[in-house]
Amino acid sequence: MLDARPASAHAQLLGSDPRADSTVSTQLDEITLTFNELVRGNFSTVVVTGPDGDRHGTGQPRAIDKRVHLPVQPVRSGGYRVAYRVVSADGHPFEGQFRFTVTLPPGEEPAPAPGDSGSATGAADAALAAGATTEETGSGTGWWRAGAIPLGAVLVTAGFFLVRRGRRTSGR
């Protein structure tokens, strides 16, 4: 008997730690994203933005099988946004974002490090954060298709005219 469920050909976020829209009451040391298929670690980007607008991830995301791990600096109470962009094993990019809240007991609030604003973001992080704000969750293919489709059409048209011109020239 055939199964009537639609097939999914791209990576999908199955879950996270902390979970989307959850409230955490203990200190975090990493964010973990779990996908339905293997992801390419060297192409993964994860940005954790705190209530102060600063980044709270430390180091690079690490992909192990279907999970991506990002170490985080001690977090304070408030709302956090996790924006991610990963490339699945088949080469398709996938991005999305989710939010969670941290509510720590008063004695467990970390003191801010002197001179550490955590806001040193690279161009890739800024682009990811900007792109992820347009789509709360789901596939992130829309933003690049907007430019790729017209560019592809221009390249195909140019190729057509070059081939046509080459045939006309060689026929003389």
Coordinates of N, CA and C in Angstrom, one line a residue:
M1 N 0.8 -1.2 0.0 CA 0.0 0.0 0.0 C 0.9 1.2 0.0
L2 N 0.5 2.2 -0.8 CA 1.3 3.5 -0.9 C 1.0 4.4 0.2
D3 N 2.0 5.1 0.7 CA 1.7 6.2 1.7 C 1.4 7.5 1.0
A4 N 0.4 8.2 1.5 CA -0.1 9.4 0.8 C 0.6 10.7 1.4
R5 N 1.5 10.5 2.3 CA 2.2 11.7 2.9 C 3.1 12.3 1.8
P6 N 3.3 13.7 1.8 CA 4.2 14.3 0.9 C 5.6 14.0 1.2
A7 N 6.5 13.9 0.3 CA 7.9 13.7 0.5 C 8.6 15.0 0.8
S8 N 9.5 15.0 1.7 CA 10.3 16.2 1.9 C 11.7 16.0 1.4
A9 N 12.2 16.9 0.6 CA 13.5 16.7 0.0 C 14.5 17.6 0.6
H10 N 14.2 18.4 1.6 CA 15.1 19.3 2.2 C 15.1 19.2 3.7
A11 N 16.2 19.7 4.3 CA 16.3 19.7 5.8 C 15.1 20.5 6.4
Q12 N 14.7 19.9 7.6 CA 13.7 20.6 8.3 C 14.1 20.6 9.8
L13 N 13.8 21.7 10.5 CA 14.1 21.7 11.9 C 13.1 20.9 12.7
L14 N 13.6 19.9 13.4 CA 12.7 19.0 14.1 C 12.5 19.5 15.6
G15 N 13.6 20.1 16.1 CA 13.5 20.6 17.5 C 14.7 21.3 17.9
S16 N 14.7 21.9 19.1 CA 15.9 22.7 19.5 C 16.0 22.6 21.0
D17 N 17.1 22.9 21.6 CA 17.3 23.0 23.0 C 18.1 24.3 23.3
P18 N 17.4 25.3 23.8 CA 16.0 25.3 24.3 C 15.0 25.2 23.2
R19 N 13.8 24.8 23.5 CA 12.7 24.7 22.5 C 12.2 26.1 22.2
A20 N 11.6 26.2 21.0 CA 11.0 27.4 20.5 C 9.9 27.8 21.5
D21 N 9.8 29.1 21.8 CA 8.8 29.7 22.6 C 8.8 29.2 24.0
S22 N 9.9 28.6 24.5 CA 9.9 28.0 25.8 C 10.5 29.1 26.8
T23 N 10.4 28.8 28.1 CA 11.0 29.7 29.1 C 12.0 28.8 29.8
V24 N 13.3 29.3 29.9 CA 14.4 28.5 30.5 C 14.7 29.2 31.9
S25 N 14.9 28.4 32.9 CA 15.2 29.0 34.3 C 16.5 28.6 34.8
T26 N 17.4 28.0 33.9 CA 18.7 27.7 34.3 C 19.7 28.2 33.2
Q27 N 20.9 28.4 33.6 CA 22.0 28.9 32.7 C 22.2 28.0 31.6
L28 N 22.4 28.5 30.4 CA 22.7 27.8 29.2 C 24.2 27.8 28.9
D29 N 24.7 26.7 28.3 CA 26.1 26.7 27.8 C 26.1 26.5 26.3
E30 N 25.0 26.0 25.7 CA 25.0 25.9 24.3 C 23.5 25.8 23.8
I31 N 23.4 26.1 22.5 CA 22.1 26.0 21.8 C 22.3 24.8 20.8
T32 N 21.3 23.9 20.8 CA 21.3 22.7 19.9 C 20.1 22.7 19.0
L33 N 20.4 22.6 17.7 CA 19.3 22.5 16.7 C 19.3 21.1 16.1
T34 N 18.2 20.4 16.0 CA 18.1 19.1 15.5 C 17.3 19.1 14.2
F35 N 17.9 18.5 13.2 CA 17.2 18.5 11.8 C 16.8 17.1 11.5
N36 N 16.0 16.9 10.4 CA 15.6 15.6 10.0 C 16.6 14.9 9.1
E37 N 17.7 15.5 8.7 CA 18.7 14.9 7.9 C 20.0 15.6 8.2
L38 N 21.1 15.0 7.7 CA 22.4 15.5 7.9 C 22.6 16.9 7.4
V39 N 23.4 17.7 8.1 CA 23.7 19.1 7.6 C 25.2 19.2 7.5
R40 N 25.6 20.1 6.6 CA 27.0 20.4 6.4 C 27.4 21.4 7.4
G41 N 28.3 21.0 8.3 CA 28.7 21.9 9.4 C 29.5 23.1 8.9
N42 N 30.3 22.9 7.9 CA 31.2 24.1 7.4 C 30.3 25.2 6.8
F43 N 29.1 24.9 6.5 CA 28.2 25.9 5.9 C 27.1 26.4 6.8
S44 N 27.2 26.0 8.1 CA 26.1 26.4 9.1 C 26.4 27.7 9.7
T45 N 25.4 28.5 9.9 CA 25.5 29.7 10.7 C 24.4 29.8 11.7
V46 N 24.7 30.1 12.9 CA 23.7 30.2 14.0 C 24.0 31.5 14.7
V47 N 23.1 32.4 14.8 CA 23.2 33.7 15.5 C 22.2 33.7 16.7
V48 N 22.7 33.9 17.9 CA 21.9 34.1 19.1 C 21.9 35.5 19.5
T49 N 20.8 36.2 19.4 CA 20.7 37.6 19.8 C 19.9 37.8 21.1
G50 N 20.5 38.5 22.0 CA 19.9 38.7 23.3 C 19.0 39.9 23.4
P51 N 18.4 40.2 24.6 CA 17.5 41.3 24.7 C 18.2 42.6 24.6
D52 N 19.6 42.6 24.7 CA 20.4 43.8 24.6 C 20.8 44.1 23.1
G53 N 20.4 43.1 22.2 CA 20.8 43.3 20.8 C 22.1 42.7 20.5
D54 N 22.8 42.2 21.5 CA 24.2 41.7 21.3 C 24.1 40.2 21.0
R55 N 25.2 39.7 20.3 CA 25.3 38.3 20.0 C 25.8 37.6 21.3
H56 N 25.3 36.3 21.4 CA 25.7 35.6 22.6 C 26.3 34.2 22.3
G57 N 26.5 34.0 21.0 CA 27.2 32.7 20.6 C 28.7 32.9 20.7
T58 N 29.4 31.9 21.0 CA 30.8 31.9 21.1 C 31.4 30.8 20.2
G59 N 32.3 31.2 19.3 CA 32.9 30.2 18.4 C 32.0 29.9 17.2
Q60 N 32.3 28.9 16.6 CA 31.6 28.5 15.3 C 30.6 27.3 15.7
P61 N 29.5 27.3 14.9 CA 28.6 26.1 15.1 C 29.3 24.8 14.7
R62 N 29.0 23.8 15.4 CA 29.5 22.5 15.1 C 28.4 21.5 14.8
A63 N 28.5 20.9 13.6 CA 27.5 19.9 13.2 C 28.0 18.5 13.5
I64 N 27.1 17.7 14.1 CA 27.4 16.3 14.4 C 26.1 15.6 14.0
D65 N 26.3 14.8 12.9 CA 25.1 14.1 12.3 C 24.0 15.1 11.9
K66 N 22.9 15.0 12.6 CA 21.7 15.8 12.3 C 21.6 17.0 13.3
R67 N 22.6 17.2 14.1 CA 22.5 18.3 15.1 C 23.6 19.4 14.9
V68 N 23.2 20.6 15.2 CA 24.1 21.7 15.1 C 24.2 22.3 16.5
H69 N 25.4 22.4 17.0 CA 25.6 22.9 18.4 C 26.4 24.3 18.3
L70 N 25.9 25.2 19.1 CA 26.6 26.5 19.2 C 26.8 26.8 20.7
P71 N 28.1 26.9 21.1 CA 28.3 27.3 22.5 C 27.9 28.8 22.7
V72 N 27.3 29.1 23.9 CA 26.9 30.5 24.2 C 27.5 31.0 25.4
Q73 N 27.7 32.3 25.5 CA 28.2 32.9 26.7 C 27.1 32.9 27.7
P74 N 27.4 33.1 29.0 CA 26.4 33.2 30.0 C 25.3 34.2 29.6
V75 N 24.1 33.8 29.7 CA 22.9 34.6 29.3 C 22.3 35.2 30.5
R76 N 21.7 36.4 30.3 CA 20.9 37.0 31.4 C 19.4 36.8 31.1
S77 N 18.6 37.1 32.0 CA 17.2 37.0 31.9 C 16.7 37.9 30.7
G78 N 15.8 37.5 30.0 CA 15.2 38.3 28.9 C 14.9 37.4 27.7
G79 N 14.5 38.0 26.6 CA 14.1 37.3 25.4 C 15.3 37.1 24.4
Y80 N 15.4 36.0 23.8 CA 16.5 35.6 22.9 C 15.9 35.2 21.6
R81 N 16.6 35.5 20.5 CA 16.2 35.0 19.2 C 17.4 34.2 18.6
V82 N 17.1 33.0 18.1 CA 18.0 32.2 17.4 C 17.7 32.2 15.9
A83 N 18.6 32.7 15.1 CA 18.5 32.7 13.7 C 19.5 31.7 13.1
Y84 N 19.1 30.8 12.2 CA 20.0 29.8 11.7 C 19.9 29.7 10.1
R85 N 21.0 29.3 9.6 CA 21.0 29.0 8.1 C 22.0 27.8 8.0
V86 N 21.4 26.7 7.5 CA 22.2 25.5 7.3 C 22.1 25.0 5.9
V87 N 23.0 24.2 5.5 CA 23.0 23.6 4.2 C 22.8 22.1 4.4
S88 N 21.8 21.5 3.8 CA 21.5 20.1 4.0 C 22.6 19.3 3.2
A89 N 22.6 18.0 3.5 CA 23.6 17.1 2.8 C 23.4 17.1 1.3
D90 N 22.2 17.4 0.8 CA 22.0 17.5 -0.6 C 22.3 18.8 -1.2
G91 N 22.8 19.8 -0.4 CA 23.2 21.1 -0.9 C 22.2 22.2 -0.9
H92 N 21.0 21.9 -0.4 CA 19.9 22.9 -0.3 C 20.0 23.7 1.0
P93 N 20.0 25.1 0.9 CA 20.0 25.9 2.1 C 18.7 25.9 2.8
F94 N 18.7 26.1 4.1 CA 17.5 26.2 4.9 C 17.7 27.1 6.0
E95 N 16.8 28.0 6.2 CA 17.0 29.0 7.3 C 15.7 29.2 8.0
G96 N 15.8 29.8 9.2 CA 14.6 30.1 10.0 C 15.1 30.7 11.3
Q97 N 14.1 30.9 12.2 CA 14.4 31.5 13.5 C 13.4 31.1 14.5
F98 N 13.7 31.2 15.7 CA 12.7 31.0 16.8 C 13.2 31.8 18.0
R99 N 12.3 31.9 18.9 CA 12.6 32.7 20.2 C 12.4 31.9 21.4
F100 N 13.1 32.3 22.4 CA 12.9 31.6 23.7 C 13.2 32.7 24.8
T101 N 12.8 32.5 26.0 CA 12.9 33.4 27.1 C 13.7 32.8 28.2
V102 N 14.6 33.6 28.8 CA 15.4 33.1 30.0 C 14.9 33.9 31.2
T103 N 14.6 33.2 32.3 CA 14.1 33.8 33.5 C 15.0 33.1 34.6
L104 N 16.1 33.8 35.0 CA 17.0 33.2 36.0 C 16.6 33.8 37.4
P105 N 16.9 32.9 38.4 CA 16.7 33.5 39.8 C 17.7 34.6 40.0
P106 N 17.4 35.6 40.9 CA 18.2 36.7 41.1 C 19.7 36.4 41.4
G107 N 20.0 35.4 42.1 CA 21.3 35.0 42.5 C 22.1 34.4 41.4
E108 N 21.5 34.0 40.3 CA 22.2 33.3 39.2 C 22.4 34.2 38.0
E109 N 22.0 35.5 38.0 CA 22.2 36.4 36.9 C 23.8 36.6 36.8
P110 N 24.3 36.4 35.6 CA 25.8 36.6 35.4 C 26.0 38.1 35.3
A111 N 27.2 38.5 35.8 CA 27.6 39.9 35.7 C 28.2 40.1 34.3
P112 N 27.9 41.3 33.7 CA 28.5 41.5 32.4 C 30.0 41.7 32.5
A113 N 30.7 41.1 31.5 CA 32.1 41.2 31.5 C 32.5 42.6 31.1
P114 N 33.5 43.2 31.8 CA 34.0 44.6 31.5 C 34.5 44.7 30.1
G115 N 34.0 45.7 29.4 CA 34.4 45.9 28.0 C 34.0 44.9 27.0
D116 N 33.1 44.0 27.4 CA 32.6 42.9 26.5 C 31.2 43.2 26.1
S117 N 31.0 43.8 24.9 CA 29.7 44.1 24.5 C 29.1 42.9 23.7
G118 N 29.9 42.1 23.1 CA 29.4 40.9 22.4 C 28.8 41.3 21.0
S119 N 28.9 42.6 20.6 CA 28.3 43.0 19.4 C 29.1 43.0 18.2
A120 N 30.3 42.3 18.2 CA 31.2 42.2 17.1 C 30.6 41.2 16.1
T121 N 29.8 41.7 15.2 CA 29.2 40.7 14.2 C 29.8 40.9 12.9
G122 N 30.0 39.8 12.2 CA 30.6 39.8 10.8 C 29.5 40.1 9.8
A123 N 29.9 40.3 8.6 CA 28.9 40.6 7.5 C 28.0 39.4 7.3
A124 N 28.5 38.2 7.5 CA 27.6 37.0 7.3 C 26.6 37.0 8.4
D125 N 26.9 37.3 9.6 CA 26.0 37.3 10.7 C 24.9 38.3 10.5
A126 N 25.3 39.5 10.1 CA 24.4 40.6 9.9 C 23.4 40.2 8.7
A127 N 24.0 39.6 7.7 CA 23.1 39.2 6.5 C 22.1 38.1 7.0
L128 N 22.6 37.2 7.8 CA 21.7 36.1 8.2 C 20.6 36.7 9.1
A129 N 21.0 37.6 10.0 CA 20.0 38.2 10.9 C 19.0 39.0 10.2
A130 N 19.4 39.7 9.2 CA 18.5 40.5 8.4 C 17.6 39.6 7.5
G131 N 18.2 38.6 6.9 CA 17.4 37.7 6.1 C 16.4 36.9 6.9
A132 N 16.8 36.5 8.1 CA 15.9 35.7 8.9 C 14.7 36.5 9.5
T133 N 14.8 37.8 9.6 CA 13.7 38.5 10.1 C 12.5 38.5 9.2
T134 N 12.8 38.3 7.9 CA 11.7 38.3 6.9 C 10.9 37.0 6.9
E135 N 11.4 35.9 7.5 CA 10.7 34.7 7.5 C 10.9 34.1 8.9
E136 N 9.8 34.0 9.7 CA 9.9 33.5 11.0 C 10.5 32.1 11.1
T137 N 9.9 31.2 10.3 CA 10.4 29.8 10.3 C 10.1 29.3 8.9
G138 N 10.7 28.1 8.6 CA 10.5 27.5 7.3 C 11.6 27.6 6.4
S139 N 11.4 27.3 5.2 CA 12.5 27.3 4.2 C 12.9 28.7 3.9
G140 N 14.2 28.9 3.7 CA 14.7 30.2 3.5 C 15.1 30.4 2.0
T141 N 14.4 29.7 1.1 CA 14.8 29.8 -0.3 C 14.2 31.0 -1.0
G142 N 13.3 31.7 -0.4 CA 12.6 32.8 -1.0 C 13.6 34.0 -1.3
W143 N 14.4 34.4 -0.4 CA 15.3 35.6 -0.5 C 16.3 35.4 -1.6
W144 N 16.8 34.2 -1.9 CA 17.8 34.1 -2.9 C 17.2 33.9 -4.3
R145 N 16.0 33.3 -4.3 CA 15.3 33.1 -5.5 C 14.9 34.4 -6.2
A146 N 14.6 35.4 -5.4 CA 14.2 36.7 -5.9 C 15.3 37.2 -6.8
G147 N 16.5 37.0 -6.6 CA 17.6 37.4 -7.4 C 18.1 36.4 -8.4
A148 N 18.0 35.1 -8.0 CA 18.5 34.0 -8.9 C 17.7 33.8 -10.1
I149 N 16.4 33.9 -10.0 CA 15.5 33.6 -11.2 C 15.7 34.7 -12.3
P150 N 15.6 36.0 -12.0 CA 15.9 36.9 -13.0 C 17.3 36.8 -13.6
L151 N 18.3 36.6 -12.7 CA 19.6 36.4 -13.2 C 19.8 35.2 -14.2
G152 N 19.1 34.1 -13.8 CA 19.1 32.9 -14.7 C 18.5 33.2 -16.0
A153 N 17.4 33.9 -16.0 CA 16.7 34.3 -17.2 C 17.6 35.1 -18.1
V154 N 18.3 36.1 -17.6 CA 19.2 36.9 -18.3 C 20.3 36.1 -18.9
L155 N 20.9 35.2 -18.1 CA 22.0 34.3 -18.6 C 21.5 33.4 -19.7
V156 N 20.4 32.8 -19.6 CA 19.8 31.9 -20.7 C 19.6 32.7 -21.9
T157 N 19.0 33.9 -21.8 CA 18.7 34.7 -23.0 C 20.0 35.1 -23.7
A158 N 21.0 35.5 -22.9 CA 22.3 35.9 -23.4 C 23.0 34.7 -24.1
G159 N 22.9 33.6 -23.5 CA 23.5 32.4 -24.1 C 22.8 32.1 -25.5
F160 N 21.5 32.2 -25.5 CA 20.7 32.0 -26.7 C 21.2 32.9 -27.9
F161 N 21.3 34.2 -27.6 CA 21.8 35.1 -28.6 C 23.2 34.8 -29.0
L162 N 24.1 34.5 -28.1 CA 25.5 34.2 -28.4 C 25.6 32.9 -29.4
V163 N 24.8 31.9 -29.0 CA 24.8 30.7 -29.9 C 24.2 31.0 -31.3
R164 N 23.2 31.8 -31.3 CA 22.5 32.2 -32.6 C 23.5 33.0 -33.4
R165 N 24.2 33.9 -32.8 CA 25.1 34.8 -33.5 C 26.3 34.0 -34.0
G166 N 26.7 33.0 -33.2 CA 27.8 32.1 -33.6 C 27.5 31.3 -34.8
R167 N 26.2 30.8 -34.9 CA 25.8 30.0 -36.0 C 25.7 30.9 -37.3
R168 N 25.2 32.1 -37.1 CA 25.1 33.1 -38.2 C 26.5 33.4 -38.8
T169 N 27.5 33.6 -37.9 CA 28.8 34.0 -38.3 C 29.5 32.8 -39.0
S170 N 29.4 31.6 -38.5 CA 30.0 30.4 -39.1 C 29.4 30.0 -40.4
G171 N 28.2 30.4 -40.7 CA 27.5 30.1 -41.9 C 27.9 31.0 -43.1
R172 N 28.6 32.1 -42.8 CA 29.0 33.0 -43.9 C 30.2 32.6 -44.6

